Coordinates of C-alpha atoms in Angstrom, one line a residue:
M183 CA -36.6 -42.8 -45.6
G184 CA -33.1 -42.9 -47.2
K185 CA -30.4 -40.4 -47.4
K186 CA -31.0 -39.6 -51.0
K187 CA -34.3 -37.9 -50.1
I188 CA -32.6 -35.6 -47.5
C189 CA -29.9 -34.7 -50.0
D190 CA -32.4 -33.6 -52.7
N191 CA -32.9 -29.9 -52.9
R192 CA -36.5 -29.8 -51.8
E193 CA -38.4 -29.5 -48.5
D194 CA -39.3 -32.8 -46.9
E195 CA -40.5 -34.0 -43.5
I196 CA -38.6 -36.8 -41.8
R197 CA -38.3 -38.4 -38.4
L198 CA -34.7 -38.5 -36.9
P199 CA -32.9 -39.2 -33.6
F200 CA -32.4 -35.9 -31.8
I201 CA -29.4 -34.5 -29.9
S202 CA -29.4 -31.1 -28.2
L203 CA -26.1 -29.3 -27.7
P204 CA -25.8 -26.7 -24.9
N205 CA -25.1 -23.3 -26.3
Y206 CA -23.6 -24.7 -29.5
V207 CA -24.7 -24.3 -33.1
V208 CA -23.6 -26.7 -35.7
T209 CA -22.4 -24.9 -38.8
P210 CA -24.0 -26.2 -42.0
L211 CA -22.0 -27.9 -44.6
I212 CA -18.7 -27.8 -42.6
P213 CA -17.4 -31.1 -41.2
Q214 CA -16.6 -30.6 -37.5
P215 CA -15.9 -32.4 -34.2
V216 CA -18.4 -32.2 -31.4
K217 CA -18.1 -33.2 -27.7
I218 CA -20.9 -35.2 -26.2
E219 CA -21.0 -35.2 -22.4
E220 CA -24.2 -37.1 -21.4
E221 CA -24.2 -40.9 -21.5
N222 CA -27.7 -41.2 -22.9
K223 CA -26.8 -39.0 -25.8
C224 CA -23.7 -41.1 -26.4
S225 CA -25.9 -44.2 -26.8
I226 CA -28.1 -42.4 -29.3
I227 CA -25.0 -41.4 -31.3
E228 CA -23.6 -45.0 -31.3
K229 CA -26.9 -46.5 -32.5
A230 CA -27.2 -44.0 -35.3
F231 CA -23.6 -44.6 -36.3
E232 CA -24.1 -48.4 -36.4
K233 CA -27.3 -48.0 -38.5
N234 CA -25.6 -45.4 -40.7
S235 CA -28.6 -43.1 -40.2
F236 CA -28.8 -39.3 -39.9
V237 CA -29.1 -37.4 -36.6
F238 CA -30.7 -34.0 -36.0
F239 CA -28.6 -31.6 -33.9
S240 CA -30.2 -28.5 -32.3
T241 CA -29.2 -25.9 -29.7
W242 CA -30.2 -26.1 -26.0
V243 CA -30.2 -22.8 -24.1
K244 CA -30.1 -22.7 -20.3
L245 CA -32.7 -20.2 -19.0
Q246 CA -31.4 -19.6 -15.4
K247 CA -28.1 -20.3 -13.7
E248 CA -29.8 -21.8 -10.6
D249 CA -31.6 -24.6 -12.3
N250 CA -31.4 -26.9 -15.4
E251 CA -34.5 -25.5 -17.1
G252 CA -33.9 -24.5 -20.7
E253 CA -35.4 -24.2 -24.2
I254 CA -34.5 -25.9 -27.4
K255 CA -34.1 -23.8 -30.5
P256 CA -36.4 -24.9 -33.4
L257 CA -33.7 -24.6 -36.1
G258 CA -31.0 -27.2 -36.3
V259 CA -28.9 -29.2 -38.8
V260 CA -29.3 -32.8 -40.2
C261 CA -25.9 -34.5 -39.9
N262 CA -24.2 -37.7 -40.8
I263 CA -22.0 -39.4 -38.1
D264 CA -18.5 -40.1 -39.7
K265 CA -16.6 -41.2 -36.6
V266 CA -17.2 -41.8 -32.9
L267 CA -14.3 -41.7 -30.4
K268 CA -15.3 -42.8 -26.9
M269 CA -13.0 -43.2 -23.9
P270 CA -14.1 -44.6 -20.5
G271 CA -14.8 -41.7 -18.1
A272 CA -14.3 -39.0 -20.7
P273 CA -16.7 -37.1 -23.1
A274 CA -17.3 -38.8 -26.5
L275 CA -15.8 -37.0 -29.4
I276 CA -17.8 -37.4 -32.6
F277 CA -17.0 -36.2 -36.1
I278 CA -20.1 -35.0 -38.0
R279 CA -20.8 -34.0 -41.6
P280 CA -23.7 -31.5 -41.7
I281 CA -26.0 -32.0 -44.6
K282 CA -29.0 -29.6 -44.4
I283 CA -30.8 -27.1 -42.1
G284 CA -34.1 -28.3 -40.7
R285 CA -36.9 -27.0 -38.4
I286 CA -38.4 -29.1 -35.6
L287 CA -42.1 -29.9 -36.0
N288 CA -42.8 -32.3 -33.2
F289 CA -41.0 -34.2 -30.4
I290 CA -41.5 -38.0 -30.2
E291 CA -40.4 -40.2 -27.3
D292 CA -40.0 -43.9 -27.9
E293 CA -38.3 -46.7 -25.9
E294 CA -34.9 -46.1 -27.5
S295 CA -34.4 -42.4 -27.7
L296 CA -36.0 -38.9 -28.2
K297 CA -36.8 -38.3 -31.9
V298 CA -38.1 -35.3 -33.8
D299 CA -40.2 -34.7 -36.9
V300 CA -38.1 -32.3 -38.9
K301 CA -39.0 -30.2 -41.9
V302 CA -35.8 -30.2 -44.1
L303 CA -35.4 -26.8 -45.6
K304 CA -34.1 -26.0 -49.1
Q305 CA -30.4 -25.3 -49.5
I306 CA -29.5 -21.7 -50.2
S307 CA -28.6 -21.4 -53.8
V308 CA -26.1 -19.1 -55.5
P309 CA -27.9 -16.3 -57.5
K310 CA -27.5 -16.2 -61.2
N311 CA -26.2 -12.6 -61.0
F312 CA -23.5 -13.6 -58.5
N313 CA -20.5 -12.3 -60.5
K314 CA -22.2 -9.0 -61.2
D315 CA -23.8 -8.1 -57.9
Y316 CA -22.1 -10.2 -55.2
A317 CA -18.5 -10.5 -56.2
P318 CA -17.6 -7.1 -54.5
L319 CA -19.3 -8.2 -51.4
M320 CA -17.4 -11.5 -51.4
S321 CA -14.2 -9.5 -51.7
R322 CA -15.3 -7.5 -48.6
V323 CA -15.9 -10.7 -46.7
D324 CA -12.4 -12.1 -47.5
S325 CA -10.9 -8.8 -46.5
L326 CA -12.6 -8.8 -43.1
F327 CA -11.6 -12.4 -42.6
Q328 CA -7.9 -11.6 -43.3
M329 CA -8.1 -8.7 -40.8
I330 CA -9.4 -11.1 -38.2
M331 CA -6.6 -13.6 -38.9
R332 CA -3.9 -11.1 -38.1
F333 CA -5.0 -11.2 -34.4
L334 CA -4.6 -15.0 -34.2
I335 CA -1.4 -16.8 -33.3
D336 CA 0.2 -19.0 -36.0
P337 CA -1.1 -22.5 -35.2
E338 CA -4.7 -21.2 -34.8
K339 CA -4.4 -19.1 -37.9
A340 CA -3.0 -21.9 -40.0
T341 CA -5.8 -24.3 -38.9
S342 CA -8.6 -21.7 -39.6
E343 CA -7.2 -20.9 -43.1
K344 CA -7.0 -24.7 -43.9
I345 CA -10.6 -25.2 -42.8
V346 CA -11.7 -22.4 -45.1
E347 CA -9.6 -23.6 -48.0
E348 CA -11.0 -27.2 -47.8
N349 CA -14.7 -26.1 -47.5
S350 CA -15.1 -23.4 -50.1
K351 CA -16.3 -25.3 -53.1
T352 CA -19.3 -22.9 -53.5
P353 CA -19.8 -19.3 -52.2
V354 CA -22.4 -20.6 -49.7
E355 CA -19.9 -23.1 -48.2
H356 CA -17.3 -20.4 -48.2
L357 CA -19.5 -18.1 -46.1
Y358 CA -20.4 -20.9 -43.7
A359 CA -16.7 -21.8 -43.4
L360 CA -15.7 -18.2 -42.5
I361 CA -18.4 -18.1 -39.8
H362 CA -17.3 -21.4 -38.4
V363 CA -13.7 -20.4 -37.7
S364 CA -14.4 -16.7 -36.7
P365 CA -14.8 -15.7 -33.1
I366 CA -18.5 -15.1 -32.9
S367 CA -21.1 -16.2 -30.4
W368 CA -23.5 -19.1 -30.8
E369 CA -26.4 -16.6 -30.9
E370 CA -24.8 -14.9 -33.9
K371 CA -24.2 -18.3 -35.6
Y372 CA -27.9 -19.1 -35.0
E373 CA -28.8 -16.0 -36.9
V374 CA -26.7 -17.3 -39.8
I375 CA -28.5 -20.6 -40.1
S376 CA -31.8 -18.6 -39.9
C377 CA -31.0 -16.9 -43.2
R378 CA -32.9 -18.3 -46.1
S379 CA -31.5 -16.3 -49.0
F380 CA -28.0 -15.6 -50.3
K381 CA -28.5 -11.9 -50.1
S382 CA -29.5 -12.0 -46.4
L383 CA -26.7 -14.5 -45.6
I384 CA -23.8 -12.5 -47.2
N385 CA -25.0 -9.2 -45.6
L386 CA -25.3 -10.8 -42.2
V387 CA -21.8 -12.4 -42.5
I388 CA -20.3 -9.1 -43.5
S389 CA -21.9 -7.4 -40.4
L390 CA -20.8 -10.2 -38.0
L391 CA -17.2 -10.3 -39.3
D392 CA -17.0 -6.5 -39.1
I393 CA -18.1 -6.6 -35.4
A394 CA -15.8 -9.5 -34.6
E395 CA -12.8 -7.6 -36.1
Q396 CA -13.6 -4.5 -34.1
R397 CA -14.0 -6.5 -30.9
M398 CA -10.6 -8.3 -31.5
A399 CA -8.9 -5.0 -32.3
I400 CA -10.2 -3.4 -29.0
Q401 CA -9.2 -6.5 -27.0
S402 CA -5.7 -6.6 -28.7
N403 CA -5.2 -2.9 -28.0
I404 CA -6.1 -3.3 -24.3
Q405 CA -3.8 -6.3 -23.9
E406 CA -1.0 -4.5 -25.6
R407 CA -1.4 -1.4 -23.4
T408 CA -1.6 -3.6 -20.3
H409 CA 1.6 -5.5 -21.3
Q410 CA 3.4 -2.2 -22.0
E411 CA 2.4 -0.8 -18.7
I412 CA 3.5 -3.9 -16.8
T413 CA 6.7 -4.0 -18.7
R414 CA 7.4 -0.4 -18.0
Q415 CA 6.8 -0.8 -14.3
Q416 CA 9.0 -3.9 -14.2
K417 CA 11.7 -2.1 -16.1
E418 CA 11.6 0.9 -13.7
S419 CA 11.8 -1.4 -10.7
F420 CA 14.7 -3.4 -12.2
L421 CA 16.7 -0.2 -13.1
R422 CA 15.9 1.4 -9.8
M423 CA 17.3 -1.6 -7.9
H424 CA 20.4 -1.8 -10.0
L425 CA 20.9 2.0 -9.6
H426 CA 20.7 1.5 -5.9
H427 CA 23.3 -1.3 -5.9
I428 CA 25.6 0.8 -8.2
K429 CA 25.5 3.8 -5.9
E430 CA 26.2 1.5 -2.9
E431 CA 29.3 0.2 -4.6
L432 CA 30.4 3.8 -5.4
G433 CA 29.6 5.0 -1.9
E434 CA 27.1 7.5 -3.4
T435 CA 23.8 5.9 -2.3
D436 CA 21.0 8.3 -1.5
D437 CA 18.7 5.6 -0.2
N438 CA 18.9 4.9 3.5
E439 CA 17.7 1.7 5.0
E440 CA 14.2 3.1 5.7
V441 CA 13.7 4.2 2.1
S442 CA 14.9 0.8 0.8
Q443 CA 12.5 -0.9 3.1
L444 CA 9.5 1.2 1.9
M445 CA 10.5 0.4 -1.7
S446 CA 10.7 -3.4 -1.1
M447 CA 7.3 -3.3 0.7
S448 CA 5.7 -1.6 -2.2
L449 CA 6.9 -4.3 -4.7
G450 CA 4.6 -6.8 -3.0
K451 CA 1.5 -4.7 -3.1
K452 CA -1.4 -5.4 -5.5
W453 CA -2.6 -2.0 -6.5
N454 CA -3.6 -0.3 -9.7
N455 CA -1.4 1.9 -11.8
S456 CA -2.7 5.2 -10.5
V457 CA -2.0 4.2 -6.9
A458 CA 1.5 2.9 -7.8
E459 CA 2.4 6.1 -9.7
H460 CA 1.3 8.2 -6.7
F461 CA 3.3 6.2 -4.3
N462 CA 6.5 6.3 -6.5
K463 CA 6.1 10.0 -6.9
E464 CA 5.9 10.5 -3.1
L465 CA 8.8 8.0 -2.6
N466 CA 11.0 10.1 -4.9
K467 CA 10.2 13.2 -2.8
L468 CA 11.4 11.3 0.2
R469 CA 14.7 10.4 -1.6
R470 CA 15.4 14.0 -2.3
L471 CA 15.0 15.0 1.3
N472 CA 17.9 15.0 3.7
I473 CA 17.4 12.7 6.7
N474 CA 18.0 15.6 9.0
N475 CA 15.3 17.7 7.3
P476 CA 12.2 18.1 9.5
E477 CA 10.0 17.3 6.5
Y478 CA 11.7 13.9 6.2
S479 CA 9.8 12.4 9.2
V480 CA 6.5 13.8 7.9
Q481 CA 7.0 12.3 4.5
Y482 CA 8.2 9.0 5.9
A483 CA 5.1 8.8 8.2
Y484 CA 2.9 9.5 5.2
L485 CA 4.4 6.7 3.1
E486 CA 4.2 4.3 6.0
N487 CA 0.5 5.0 6.5
F488 CA 0.0 4.8 2.7
L489 CA 1.5 1.3 2.6
E490 CA -0.6 0.0 5.6
L491 CA -3.9 0.7 3.8
P492 CA -5.4 -2.4 2.1
W493 CA -5.4 -1.1 -1.5
D494 CA -7.4 -3.5 -3.6
N495 CA -7.0 -6.2 -1.0
Y496 CA -10.4 -7.7 -0.2
K497 CA -11.4 -10.7 1.9
K498 CA -13.6 -13.2 0.1
S499 CA -17.1 -13.0 1.6
D500 CA -20.3 -14.7 0.4
I501 CA -23.6 -13.6 1.8
S502 CA -25.5 -16.7 3.1
L503 CA -28.9 -15.8 4.4
N504 CA -29.1 -19.2 6.3
K505 CA -25.9 -18.5 8.1
V506 CA -26.9 -14.9 8.9
E507 CA -30.2 -16.1 10.3
S508 CA -28.5 -18.9 12.3
V509 CA -26.0 -16.6 13.9
L510 CA -28.6 -14.0 14.8
N511 CA -30.8 -16.6 16.4
R512 CA -27.9 -18.0 18.3
D513 CA -26.7 -14.7 19.7
H514 CA -30.0 -12.9 20.2
Y515 CA -33.3 -14.0 21.6
G516 CA -36.5 -12.4 20.2
L517 CA -36.2 -9.3 18.0
E518 CA -38.0 -11.1 15.2
K519 CA -38.9 -8.0 13.3
V520 CA -35.4 -6.7 13.6
K521 CA -33.9 -9.9 12.3
E522 CA -36.4 -10.0 9.4
R523 CA -35.4 -6.4 8.4
I524 CA -31.7 -7.3 8.5
L525 CA -32.3 -10.5 6.3
E526 CA -34.3 -8.4 3.8
Y527 CA -31.3 -5.9 3.6
M528 CA -28.8 -8.8 3.1
A529 CA -31.1 -10.4 0.4
V530 CA -31.1 -7.2 -1.6
T531 CA -27.4 -6.8 -1.2
K532 CA -26.8 -10.4 -2.4
L533 CA -29.1 -9.9 -5.5
R534 CA -27.4 -6.6 -6.4
D535 CA -23.9 -8.1 -5.7
D536 CA -22.8 -4.7 -4.3
L537 CA -23.3 -2.6 -1.2
K538 CA -24.8 0.5 -2.9
A539 CA -27.8 0.6 -0.5
P540 CA -28.7 2.8 2.5
I541 CA -26.5 2.3 5.6
I542 CA -28.2 0.2 8.3
C543 CA -28.9 2.3 11.5
L544 CA -30.0 0.2 14.5
Y545 CA -32.1 2.5 16.7
G546 CA -33.3 1.9 20.2
P547 CA -32.7 2.3 23.9
P548 CA -29.4 1.3 25.6
G549 CA -28.8 -2.4 26.4
V550 CA -31.0 -3.9 23.7
G551 CA -28.0 -5.4 21.8
K552 CA -27.4 -3.0 19.0
T553 CA -23.6 -3.3 19.1
S554 CA -23.7 -7.1 19.5
I555 CA -25.9 -7.5 16.5
G556 CA -23.2 -5.8 14.4
K557 CA -20.7 -8.3 15.7
S558 CA -23.0 -11.2 14.8
I559 CA -23.5 -9.9 11.3
A560 CA -19.7 -9.6 10.8
E561 CA -19.2 -13.2 12.0
A562 CA -22.0 -14.5 9.7
L563 CA -20.5 -12.7 6.6
D564 CA -17.0 -13.8 7.5
R565 CA -15.8 -10.1 7.5
E566 CA -13.3 -8.3 9.7
Y567 CA -15.0 -6.3 12.4
S568 CA -14.1 -2.7 13.4
R569 CA -15.9 -0.4 15.8
I570 CA -15.7 3.3 15.7
A571 CA -17.1 5.2 18.7
L572 CA -18.6 8.5 17.5
G573 CA -20.0 9.6 20.8
G574 CA -18.6 13.1 21.7
M575 CA -16.7 13.5 18.5
H576 CA -16.6 17.2 17.5
D577 CA -13.6 17.5 15.3
E578 CA -14.1 17.1 11.5
A579 CA -10.4 15.9 11.2
E580 CA -11.5 12.7 13.1
I581 CA -13.3 11.7 9.9
R582 CA -11.3 13.4 7.1
G583 CA -7.9 13.3 8.8
H584 CA -5.4 16.1 9.2
R585 CA -3.4 17.8 6.5
R586 CA 0.2 16.8 6.4
T587 CA 1.4 20.3 7.1
Y588 CA 0.2 20.0 10.8
I589 CA 2.5 18.6 13.4
G590 CA 1.3 15.1 14.6
A591 CA -1.0 14.8 11.5
M592 CA -2.7 11.4 11.0
P593 CA -5.4 9.8 8.9
G594 CA -9.1 9.9 9.9
R595 CA -10.8 7.2 11.9
F596 CA -12.0 5.3 8.8
L597 CA -8.7 4.8 7.1
H598 CA -7.0 4.1 10.4
A599 CA -9.5 1.3 11.1
L600 CA -9.0 -0.1 7.6
S601 CA -5.2 -0.2 8.2
K602 CA -5.9 -2.3 11.3
C603 CA -8.3 -4.6 9.5
E604 CA -5.8 -5.3 6.7
F605 CA -8.8 -5.8 4.3
G606 CA -10.7 -3.2 2.4
N607 CA -14.2 -4.8 3.0
P608 CA -14.8 -5.1 6.7
L609 CA -17.9 -4.5 8.7
M610 CA -17.5 -1.1 10.3
L611 CA -19.8 -0.3 13.3
L612 CA -20.4 3.4 13.8
D613 CA -21.4 3.4 17.5
E614 CA -23.6 6.3 18.9
I615 CA -23.9 8.2 15.6
D616 CA -26.6 10.4 17.3
K617 CA -24.0 11.8 19.8
V618 CA -21.7 13.4 17.2
G619 CA -21.2 17.1 18.1
K620 CA -19.8 20.1 16.3
D621 CA -17.9 23.3 17.2
Y622 CA -15.4 25.7 15.7
K623 CA -13.3 22.7 14.5
G624 CA -16.0 21.7 12.0
D625 CA -19.0 19.5 11.7
P626 CA -18.1 15.7 11.8
S627 CA -21.7 14.8 10.8
S628 CA -21.3 16.7 7.5
A629 CA -18.0 14.8 6.9
L630 CA -19.8 11.5 7.5
L631 CA -22.1 12.2 4.5
E632 CA -19.3 11.6 2.0
A633 CA -18.2 8.4 3.8
L634 CA -21.7 6.9 4.1
D635 CA -23.2 8.0 0.7
P636 CA -23.0 5.0 -1.7
E637 CA -22.8 7.4 -4.6
Q638 CA -19.7 9.2 -3.2
N639 CA -17.7 6.9 -1.0
N640 CA -15.9 5.1 -3.9
T641 CA -13.7 8.2 -4.0
F642 CA -13.5 9.2 -0.3
H643 CA -11.0 11.9 0.3
D644 CA -8.9 11.8 3.4
N645 CA -6.8 15.0 4.0
F646 CA -3.8 13.1 5.2
I647 CA -3.6 10.5 2.5
D648 CA -4.7 13.1 -0.1
F649 CA -5.6 10.4 -2.6
P650 CA -9.1 9.0 -3.4
Y651 CA -9.8 5.8 -1.5
D652 CA -12.7 3.4 -2.2
L653 CA -15.0 2.8 0.8
S654 CA -17.8 1.4 -1.3
R655 CA -17.1 -2.2 -0.2
V656 CA -17.2 -1.4 3.5
L657 CA -20.4 -2.6 5.2
F658 CA -21.4 0.3 7.5
I659 CA -23.8 -0.3 10.4
A660 CA -24.6 2.6 12.7
T661 CA -26.3 2.6 16.2
A662 CA -28.3 5.4 17.8
N663 CA -30.5 6.1 20.8
D664 CA -32.1 9.3 19.6
L665 CA -32.9 10.0 16.0
S666 CA -33.9 13.6 16.6
T667 CA -30.2 14.6 17.1
I668 CA -29.1 13.1 13.8
P669 CA -29.0 15.7 10.9
A670 CA -31.7 15.1 8.3
P671 CA -29.3 14.7 5.3
L672 CA -27.4 12.0 7.3
R673 CA -30.6 10.3 8.5
D674 CA -31.9 10.1 4.9
R675 CA -28.9 8.0 3.8
M676 CA -29.6 5.4 6.5
E677 CA -32.0 2.5 6.7
I678 CA -33.6 2.9 10.1
I679 CA -34.2 -0.4 11.9
E680 CA -36.0 0.0 15.3
M681 CA -35.0 -2.2 18.2
P682 CA -37.9 -1.4 20.7
G683 CA -36.6 -3.6 23.6
Y684 CA -37.6 -6.8 25.2
T685 CA -40.7 -8.2 27.0
L686 CA -40.5 -9.8 30.5
D687 CA -40.5 -13.3 29.1
E688 CA -37.8 -12.4 26.5
K689 CA -35.6 -10.9 29.3
I690 CA -35.9 -14.1 31.3
E691 CA -34.9 -16.2 28.4
I692 CA -32.0 -13.9 27.6
A693 CA -30.8 -14.1 31.2
K694 CA -31.0 -17.9 31.1
K695 CA -29.2 -18.4 27.8
H696 CA -26.7 -15.6 27.8
L697 CA -26.4 -13.3 30.9
I698 CA -26.0 -15.8 33.7
K699 CA -23.4 -17.8 31.8
K700 CA -21.4 -14.7 31.1
A701 CA -21.7 -13.4 34.7
L702 CA -20.6 -16.8 36.1
S703 CA -17.5 -16.7 33.9
D704 CA -16.7 -13.1 34.8
N705 CA -16.9 -13.9 38.5
G706 CA -14.8 -17.0 38.4
L707 CA -17.6 -19.4 39.2
E708 CA -18.2 -22.7 37.5
N709 CA -20.9 -23.1 34.9
E710 CA -24.2 -24.3 36.5
E711 CA -22.7 -23.8 40.0
V712 CA -25.4 -21.2 40.8
K713 CA -28.9 -21.4 39.4
F714 CA -31.5 -18.7 39.2
S715 CA -35.1 -19.6 39.5
R716 CA -37.6 -18.0 37.1
D717 CA -39.3 -16.3 40.1
A718 CA -36.0 -14.8 41.1
L719 CA -35.3 -13.4 37.6
E720 CA -38.9 -12.1 37.4
T721 CA -38.4 -10.3 40.8
I722 CA -35.1 -8.8 39.7
I723 CA -36.6 -7.5 36.4
K724 CA -39.8 -6.0 38.1
S725 CA -38.2 -4.7 41.3
F726 CA -34.7 -3.6 40.3
T727 CA -34.7 -2.7 36.6
H728 CA -37.0 -0.4 34.7
E729 CA -35.3 -0.6 31.3
K730 CA -36.1 -1.7 27.7
G731 CA -32.8 -3.5 27.4
V732 CA -31.0 -6.0 29.7
R733 CA -27.9 -4.0 30.8
Q734 CA -29.2 -3.4 34.4
L735 CA -30.5 -7.0 34.6
Y736 CA -26.9 -8.1 33.9
M737 CA -25.6 -5.7 36.5
A738 CA -28.0 -7.1 39.1
I739 CA -27.1 -10.8 38.3
N740 CA -23.4 -9.8 38.4
R741 CA -23.9 -8.1 41.9
I742 CA -25.5 -11.3 43.3
L743 CA -22.7 -13.5 41.9
R744 CA -20.0 -11.3 43.4
K745 CA -21.5 -11.8 46.8
L746 CA -21.6 -15.5 46.3
A747 CA -18.0 -15.5 45.1
L748 CA -17.0 -13.8 48.3
L749 CA -18.7 -16.5 50.3
K750 CA -17.0 -19.2 48.3
V751 CA -13.5 -17.7 48.9
K752 CA -14.2 -17.5 52.6
N753 CA -15.2 -21.2 52.5
L754 CA -18.7 -20.4 53.7
N755 CA -21.7 -22.3 52.4
F756 CA -23.9 -20.4 50.0
P757 CA -27.2 -21.4 48.3
K758 CA -26.9 -23.1 45.0
E759 CA -30.1 -21.5 43.8
V760 CA -31.1 -17.9 43.9
S761 CA -34.8 -17.6 44.5
S762 CA -37.3 -14.8 44.9
Q763 CA -37.3 -15.2 48.7
N764 CA -33.6 -14.5 49.2
I765 CA -33.1 -11.8 46.5
L766 CA -33.0 -9.0 49.2
N767 CA -30.0 -10.8 50.8
Y768 CA -28.0 -9.8 47.8
L769 CA -29.6 -6.7 46.3
D770 CA -30.4 -3.3 47.8
K771 CA -32.9 -1.1 46.0
K772 CA -30.8 2.0 47.0
D773 CA -28.0 0.6 44.7
F774 CA -30.4 0.3 41.8
K775 CA -32.2 3.6 41.4
L776 CA -35.2 3.2 39.2
S777 CA -34.5 5.6 36.3
S778 CA -36.0 6.0 32.9
V779 CA -33.1 4.4 31.1
G780 CA -35.5 2.9 28.6
F781 CA -36.2 6.2 26.8
F782 CA -37.4 6.5 23.3
A783 CA -36.7 9.5 21.1
G784 CA -38.4 9.8 17.8

């Protein structure tokens, strides 16, 4: 089938070599360059160019980011290959001349290449009543195009206008040329080639150009405002520094060394405009105060604490479920259900790409590893770790901070911990959240609601800082022994994960893998210098500990090794293995009162 048949203004079926272009739509009738990345597609192009045959180009759309599955759009364009530029190790650049729009009927694979049966569609014709009914619409199209051109820089503008001028022999070509050079998406261009009448084409082009002009106007406005704001801040900083040097030369400087240091520290901060404005306002207050004024030290302490906070400074952290699972299995034996719940929570957080989810609360008896699990999660996520002990806290100011009017005022525990972490997205462990008290100084548990509620903590208010701070990127993990003492509103905001304790076999494995090694190191003994038989560990667990965790088990092992360390220092022989027969030589049941330390409160 020759080219003459394709160029006729009628619908025909023809078999052509096929090329799919990722997220790219060839504009009909407009000569254009196209990059070809894949080697197999380059060979198809070269063969077609040698044979002087047509090629059918269509759009390939990737369905998911994770894989290479996609779909091929049925509409495409029949093109002639005018030139092929191919450099070793680089994408091929081809120059095509689109002829007609076509629709894919079938895919055919042969030895040489992938081909398609294409139904070549009729070219859109200009209506006879064009001058009467469509001339005003064409004027509207040209007006919108000129409005878009005013947002482009000169080289790009000149190139776009030249392409339109060279490809506007007919109204249809003119519309296609405008769409080709305008900043519209490939989805919108695909809508254009789907039009089969001049009326639908010109109406769609007007709509797309109007939307593109509005988008560019908004983008230009945002860029201009951002540039003006940055320029204003730079100007203020420049003038302020010059004013400082001028006053120094005249001997009239108001800024002492401390104020100058605060100002220089603020210039290196990456914070938004509202934070910068607040800081500069408070710094100006400090400038107006005499250094002997009692308020001077209060204002200076405030600005110093303000600068220490990690405003918009976040550590890069990627949630890897494999790494989380690996670290949890390395540091903790057993607790399979607990690990599964934590992995589920992390999977949801990864899919949502934020931390707006209930706070994890690890609930169980003492010694089951609640605090250490928090440390392991921080290591797995590569986040800074901070622990806040809430046991016995009864002053609301511990959470919200003190007002600056009080002597010795300071920020609350949360912002103080963030200042130490230096990053705004650490893992913060709230230890013993069930032991928070309250008295005439306020209710700390009520203050915790704002900090832990995902819907509120992006604007957490600390009385000392007196400026909204974003806690939404902090990963909070709480621990508790007794859920009944936690107020219901606070408990409802937490995801309760129960840690019921360990079985006999699990305690023995934990002792072998973790406790004995730690106790040997703590008592100055060499690794593997003393061994514990399984019978000995079983005797210790059954006779000297009645707990759900392993804290008393570690204390018993530690007590035995202290006695052996004493024998070693005295240069006396001591057994290299602790067995069930000699346990009583080292442990006394009077020293290990059997108490119900493994309580459970619902």
